PDB file of C-alpha atoms (C1' of nucleotides) in Angstrom:
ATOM      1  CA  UNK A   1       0.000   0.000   0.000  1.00  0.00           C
ATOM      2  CA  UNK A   2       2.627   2.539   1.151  1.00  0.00           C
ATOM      3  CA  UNK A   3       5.547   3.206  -1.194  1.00  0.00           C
ATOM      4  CA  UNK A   4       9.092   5.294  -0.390  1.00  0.00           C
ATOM      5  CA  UNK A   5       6.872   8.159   0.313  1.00  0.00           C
ATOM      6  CA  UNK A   6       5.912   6.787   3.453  1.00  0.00           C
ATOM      7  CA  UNK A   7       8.962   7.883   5.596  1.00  0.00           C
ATOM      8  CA  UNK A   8      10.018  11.254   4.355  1.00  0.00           C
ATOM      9  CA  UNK A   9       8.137  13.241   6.399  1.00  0.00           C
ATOM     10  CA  UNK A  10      10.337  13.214   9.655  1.00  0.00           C
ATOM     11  CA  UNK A  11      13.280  13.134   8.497  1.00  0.00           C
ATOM     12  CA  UNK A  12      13.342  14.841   5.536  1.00  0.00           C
ATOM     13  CA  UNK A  13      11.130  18.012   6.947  1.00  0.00           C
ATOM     14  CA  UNK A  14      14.098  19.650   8.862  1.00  0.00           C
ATOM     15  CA  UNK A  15      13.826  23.303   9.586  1.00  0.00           C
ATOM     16  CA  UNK A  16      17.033  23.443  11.833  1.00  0.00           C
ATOM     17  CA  UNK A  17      18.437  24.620   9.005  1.00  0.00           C
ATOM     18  CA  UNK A  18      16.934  28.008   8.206  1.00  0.00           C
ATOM     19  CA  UNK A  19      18.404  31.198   9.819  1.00  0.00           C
ATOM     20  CA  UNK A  20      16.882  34.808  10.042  1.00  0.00           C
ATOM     21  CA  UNK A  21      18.355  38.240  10.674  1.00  0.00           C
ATOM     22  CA  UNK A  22      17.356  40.275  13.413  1.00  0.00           C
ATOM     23  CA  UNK A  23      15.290  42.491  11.512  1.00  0.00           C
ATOM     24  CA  UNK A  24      13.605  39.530  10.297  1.00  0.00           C
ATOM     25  CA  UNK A  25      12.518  37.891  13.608  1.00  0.00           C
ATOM     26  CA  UNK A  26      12.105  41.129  14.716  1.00  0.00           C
ATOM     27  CA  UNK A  27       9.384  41.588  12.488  1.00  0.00           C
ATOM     28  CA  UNK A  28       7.690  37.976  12.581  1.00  0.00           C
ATOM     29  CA  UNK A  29       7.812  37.980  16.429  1.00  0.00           C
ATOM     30  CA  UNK A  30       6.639  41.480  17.227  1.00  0.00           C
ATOM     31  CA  UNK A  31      10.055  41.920  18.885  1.00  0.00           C
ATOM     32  CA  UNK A  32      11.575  45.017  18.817  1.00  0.00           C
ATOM     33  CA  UNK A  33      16.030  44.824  17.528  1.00  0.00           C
ATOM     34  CA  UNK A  34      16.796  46.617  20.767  1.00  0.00           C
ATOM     35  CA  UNK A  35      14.741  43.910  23.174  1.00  0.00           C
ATOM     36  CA  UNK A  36      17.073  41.040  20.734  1.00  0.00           C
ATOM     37  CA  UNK A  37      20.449  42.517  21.889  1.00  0.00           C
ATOM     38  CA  UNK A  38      19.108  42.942  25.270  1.00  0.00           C
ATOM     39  CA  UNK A  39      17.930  39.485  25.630  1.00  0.00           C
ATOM     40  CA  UNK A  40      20.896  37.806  24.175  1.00  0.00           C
ATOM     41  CA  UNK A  41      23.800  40.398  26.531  1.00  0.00           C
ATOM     42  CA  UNK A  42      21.550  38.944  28.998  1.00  0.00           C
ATOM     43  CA  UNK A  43      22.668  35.384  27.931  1.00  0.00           C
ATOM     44  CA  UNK A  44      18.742  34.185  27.334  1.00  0.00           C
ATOM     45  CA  UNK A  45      18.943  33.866  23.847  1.00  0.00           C
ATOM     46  CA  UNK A  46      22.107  32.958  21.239  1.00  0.00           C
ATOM     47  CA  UNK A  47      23.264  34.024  18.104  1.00  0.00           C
ATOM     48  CA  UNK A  48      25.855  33.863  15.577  1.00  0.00           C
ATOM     49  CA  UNK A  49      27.939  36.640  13.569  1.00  0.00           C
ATOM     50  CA  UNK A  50      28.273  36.060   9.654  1.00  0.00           C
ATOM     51  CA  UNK A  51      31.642  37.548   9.863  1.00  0.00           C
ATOM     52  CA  UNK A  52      33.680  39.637  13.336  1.00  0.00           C
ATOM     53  CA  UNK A  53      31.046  41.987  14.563  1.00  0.00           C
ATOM     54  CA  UNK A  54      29.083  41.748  11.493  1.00  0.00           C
ATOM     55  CA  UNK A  55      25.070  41.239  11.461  1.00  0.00           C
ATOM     56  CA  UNK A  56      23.700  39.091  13.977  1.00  0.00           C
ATOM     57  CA  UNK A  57      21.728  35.500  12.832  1.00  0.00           C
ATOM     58  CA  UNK A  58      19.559  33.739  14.426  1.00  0.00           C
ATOM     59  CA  UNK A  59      18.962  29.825  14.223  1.00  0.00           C
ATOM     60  CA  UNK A  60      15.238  28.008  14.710  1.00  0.00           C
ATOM     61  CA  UNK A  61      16.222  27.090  18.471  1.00  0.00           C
ATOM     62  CA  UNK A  62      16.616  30.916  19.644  1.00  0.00           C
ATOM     63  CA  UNK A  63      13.974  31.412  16.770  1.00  0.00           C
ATOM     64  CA  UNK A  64      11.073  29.313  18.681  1.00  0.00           C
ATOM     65  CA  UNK A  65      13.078  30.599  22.283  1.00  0.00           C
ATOM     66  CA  UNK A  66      12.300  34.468  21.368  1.00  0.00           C
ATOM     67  CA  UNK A  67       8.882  33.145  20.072  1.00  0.00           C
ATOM     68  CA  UNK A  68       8.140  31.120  23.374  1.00  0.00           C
ATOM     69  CA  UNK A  69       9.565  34.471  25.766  1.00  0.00           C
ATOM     70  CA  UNK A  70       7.219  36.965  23.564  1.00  0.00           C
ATOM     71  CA  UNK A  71       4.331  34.359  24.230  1.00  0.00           C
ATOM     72  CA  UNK A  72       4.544  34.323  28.143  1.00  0.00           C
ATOM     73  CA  UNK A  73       6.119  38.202  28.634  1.00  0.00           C
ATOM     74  CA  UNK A  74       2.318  38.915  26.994  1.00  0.00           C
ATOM     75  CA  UNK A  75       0.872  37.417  29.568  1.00  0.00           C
ATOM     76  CA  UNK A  76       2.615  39.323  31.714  1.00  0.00           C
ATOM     77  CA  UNK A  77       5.215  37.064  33.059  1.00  0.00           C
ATOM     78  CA  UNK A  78       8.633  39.050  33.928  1.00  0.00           C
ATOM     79  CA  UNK A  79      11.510  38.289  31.282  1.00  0.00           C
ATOM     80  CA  UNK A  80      13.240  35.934  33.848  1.00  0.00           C
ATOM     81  CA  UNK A  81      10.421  33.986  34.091  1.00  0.00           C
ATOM     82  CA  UNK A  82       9.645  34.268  30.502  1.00  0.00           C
ATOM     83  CA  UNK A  83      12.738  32.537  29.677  1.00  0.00           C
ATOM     84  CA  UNK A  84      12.374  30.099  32.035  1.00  0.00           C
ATOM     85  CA  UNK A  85       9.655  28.502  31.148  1.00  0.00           C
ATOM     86  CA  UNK A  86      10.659  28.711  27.275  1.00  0.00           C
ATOM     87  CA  UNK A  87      13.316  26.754  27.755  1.00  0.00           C
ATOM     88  CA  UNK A  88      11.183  24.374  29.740  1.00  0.00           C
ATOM     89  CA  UNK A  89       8.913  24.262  26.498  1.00  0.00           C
ATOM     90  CA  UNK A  90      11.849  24.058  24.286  1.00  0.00           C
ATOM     91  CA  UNK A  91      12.876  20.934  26.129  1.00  0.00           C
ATOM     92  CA  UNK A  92       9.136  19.350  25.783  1.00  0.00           C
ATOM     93  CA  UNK A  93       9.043  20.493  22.022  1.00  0.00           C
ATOM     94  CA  UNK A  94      12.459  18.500  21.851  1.00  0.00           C
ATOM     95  CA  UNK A  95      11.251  15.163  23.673  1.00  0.00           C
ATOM     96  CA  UNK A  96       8.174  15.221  21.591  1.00  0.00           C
ATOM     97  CA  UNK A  97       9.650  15.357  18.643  1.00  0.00           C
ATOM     98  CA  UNK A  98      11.773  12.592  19.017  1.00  0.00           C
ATOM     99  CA  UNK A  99       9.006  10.863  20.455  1.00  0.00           C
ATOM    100  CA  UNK A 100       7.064  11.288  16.879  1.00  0.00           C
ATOM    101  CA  UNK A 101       9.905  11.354  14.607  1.00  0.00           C
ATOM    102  CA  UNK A 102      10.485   7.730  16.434  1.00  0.00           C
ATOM    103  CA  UNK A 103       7.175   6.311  16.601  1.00  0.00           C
ATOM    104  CA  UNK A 104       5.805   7.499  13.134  1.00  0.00           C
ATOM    105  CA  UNK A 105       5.552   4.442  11.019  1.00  0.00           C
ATOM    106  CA  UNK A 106       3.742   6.095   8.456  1.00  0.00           C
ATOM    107  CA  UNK A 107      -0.109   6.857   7.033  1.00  0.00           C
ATOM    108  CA  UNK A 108      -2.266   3.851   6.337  1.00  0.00           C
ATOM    109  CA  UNK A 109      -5.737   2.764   5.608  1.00  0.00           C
ATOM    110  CA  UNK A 110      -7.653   1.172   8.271  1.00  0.00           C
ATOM    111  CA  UNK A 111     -11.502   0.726   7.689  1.00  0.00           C
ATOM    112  CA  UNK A 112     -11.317   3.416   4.919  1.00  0.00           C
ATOM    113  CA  UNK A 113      -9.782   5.792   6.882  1.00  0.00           C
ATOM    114  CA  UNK A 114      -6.744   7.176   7.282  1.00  0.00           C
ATOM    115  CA  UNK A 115      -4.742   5.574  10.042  1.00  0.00           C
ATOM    116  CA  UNK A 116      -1.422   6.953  11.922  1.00  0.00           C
ATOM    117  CA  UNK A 117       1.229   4.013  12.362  1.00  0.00           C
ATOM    118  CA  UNK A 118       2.381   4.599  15.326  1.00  0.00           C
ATOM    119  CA  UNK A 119       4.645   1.187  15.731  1.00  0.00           C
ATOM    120  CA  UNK A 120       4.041  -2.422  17.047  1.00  0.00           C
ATOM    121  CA  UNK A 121       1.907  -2.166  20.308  1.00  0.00           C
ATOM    122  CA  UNK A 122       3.534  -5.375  22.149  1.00  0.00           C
ATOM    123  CA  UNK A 123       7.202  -6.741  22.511  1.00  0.00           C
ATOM    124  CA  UNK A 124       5.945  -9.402  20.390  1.00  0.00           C
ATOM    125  CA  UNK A 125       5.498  -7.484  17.398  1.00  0.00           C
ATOM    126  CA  UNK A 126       1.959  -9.190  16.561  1.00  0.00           C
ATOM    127  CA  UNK A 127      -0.376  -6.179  17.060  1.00  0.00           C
ATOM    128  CA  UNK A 128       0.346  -2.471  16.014  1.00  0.00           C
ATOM    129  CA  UNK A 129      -1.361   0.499  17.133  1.00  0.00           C
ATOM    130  CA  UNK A 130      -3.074   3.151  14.942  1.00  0.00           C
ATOM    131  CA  UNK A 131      -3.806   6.420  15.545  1.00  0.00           C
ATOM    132  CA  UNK A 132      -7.226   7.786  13.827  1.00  0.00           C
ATOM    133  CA  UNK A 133      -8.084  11.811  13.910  1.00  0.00           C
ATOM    134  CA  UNK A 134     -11.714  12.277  14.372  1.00  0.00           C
ATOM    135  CA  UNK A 135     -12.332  15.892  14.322  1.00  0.00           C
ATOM    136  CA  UNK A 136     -10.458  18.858  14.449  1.00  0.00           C
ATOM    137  CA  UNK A 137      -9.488  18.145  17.951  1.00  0.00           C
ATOM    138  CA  UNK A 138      -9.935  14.668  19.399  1.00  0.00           C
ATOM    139  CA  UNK A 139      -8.489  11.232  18.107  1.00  0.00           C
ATOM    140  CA  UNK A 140      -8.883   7.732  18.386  1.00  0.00           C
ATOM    141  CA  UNK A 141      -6.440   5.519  18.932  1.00  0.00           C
ATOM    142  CA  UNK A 142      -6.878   0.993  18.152  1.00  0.00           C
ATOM    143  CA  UNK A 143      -4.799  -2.015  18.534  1.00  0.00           C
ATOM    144  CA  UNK A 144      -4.630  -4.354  15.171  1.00  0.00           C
ATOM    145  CA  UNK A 145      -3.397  -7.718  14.979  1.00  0.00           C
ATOM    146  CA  UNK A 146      -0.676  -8.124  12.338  1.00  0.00           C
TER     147      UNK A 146
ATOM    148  C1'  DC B   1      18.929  49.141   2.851  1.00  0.00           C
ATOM    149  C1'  DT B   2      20.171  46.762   7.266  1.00  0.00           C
ATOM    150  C1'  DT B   3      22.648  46.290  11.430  1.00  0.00           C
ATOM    151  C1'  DC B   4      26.017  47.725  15.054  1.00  0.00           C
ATOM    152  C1'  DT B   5      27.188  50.160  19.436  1.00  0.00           C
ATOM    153  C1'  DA B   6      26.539  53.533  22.777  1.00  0.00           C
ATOM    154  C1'  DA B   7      24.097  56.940  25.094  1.00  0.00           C
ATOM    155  C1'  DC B   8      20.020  59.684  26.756  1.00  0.00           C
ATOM    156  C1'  DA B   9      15.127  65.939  25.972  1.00  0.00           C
TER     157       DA B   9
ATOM    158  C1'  DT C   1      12.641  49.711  26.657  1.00  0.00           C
ATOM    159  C1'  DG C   2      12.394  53.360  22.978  1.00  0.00           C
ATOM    160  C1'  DT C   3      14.909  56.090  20.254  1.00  0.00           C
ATOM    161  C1'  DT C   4      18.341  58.317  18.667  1.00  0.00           C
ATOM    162  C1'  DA C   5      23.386  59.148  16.465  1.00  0.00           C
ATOM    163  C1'  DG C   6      27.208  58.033  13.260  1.00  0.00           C
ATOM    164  C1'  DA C   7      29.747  54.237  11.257  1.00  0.00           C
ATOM    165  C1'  DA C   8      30.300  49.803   8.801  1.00  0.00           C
TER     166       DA C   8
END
DNA sequence: CTTCTAACA
DNA sequence: TGTTAGAA
């Protein structure tokens, strides 16, 4: 049923690759240049020179970090704290996506629907589990034997 | 045009 | 933090 297409999706979708200049998050983020500097003197968020003191560049880590701080200092969390619990987040985002990347066996078709493989359910390897999106929001999840 | 640093009616 | 200035 599934051809090579199956598996590109994890690995192949890698955005730790794309970099931005500070005007550039600046202006996705709502984040003003001067807060940038201030944040990263004040060691919260990292970024790398294209040359010695040339323009400052930003990976997708501090990317999603300045995204996460802007999220919690509007609402109305202190910058310390902001931080804080960004890098909290950044460490969930981090084990979740290894959890999926790892688990993700590909799409499927299970009663005429679309089915997540998630992976075999048991040590055994005779049953997998399948993961089924209902709505919008909720999903289903259901053991099949091999 | 963009970014850098430093300083402040 | 905003907003300048002059330089790169």
């Amino acid at each position: 049923m599934n051809n090579g297409a199956k598996m590109i999706f994890p690995k192949a979708l890698n955005l730790d690759n794309l970099i931005f200049r500070i005007g550039e998050v600046s202006k996705m983020l709502n984040v003003s240049t001067r807060q940038l500097r201030y944040w990263e003197q004040k060691g919260y968020i990292q970024s790398m020179r294209n040359k010695c003191g040339e323009s400052r560049v930003f990976d997708m880590k501090n990317f999603m970090c300045i995204n996460l701080m802007k999220y919690y200092l509007n609402q109305g969390f202190t910058l310390a704290k902001s931080h804080e619990f960004a890098k909290q987040n950044l460490k969930n985002m981090k084990l979740l996506r290894n959890f999926m990347t790892n688990s993700f066996q590909g799409i499927e078709n299970v009663n005429d629907r679309p089915a997540i493989n998630l992976g075999y359910f048991d040590k055994e390897q005779t049953s997998i589990l399948y993961g089924f999106i209902d709505n919008e929001d909720s999903v289903s999840y259901k053991v099949i034997k091999k």
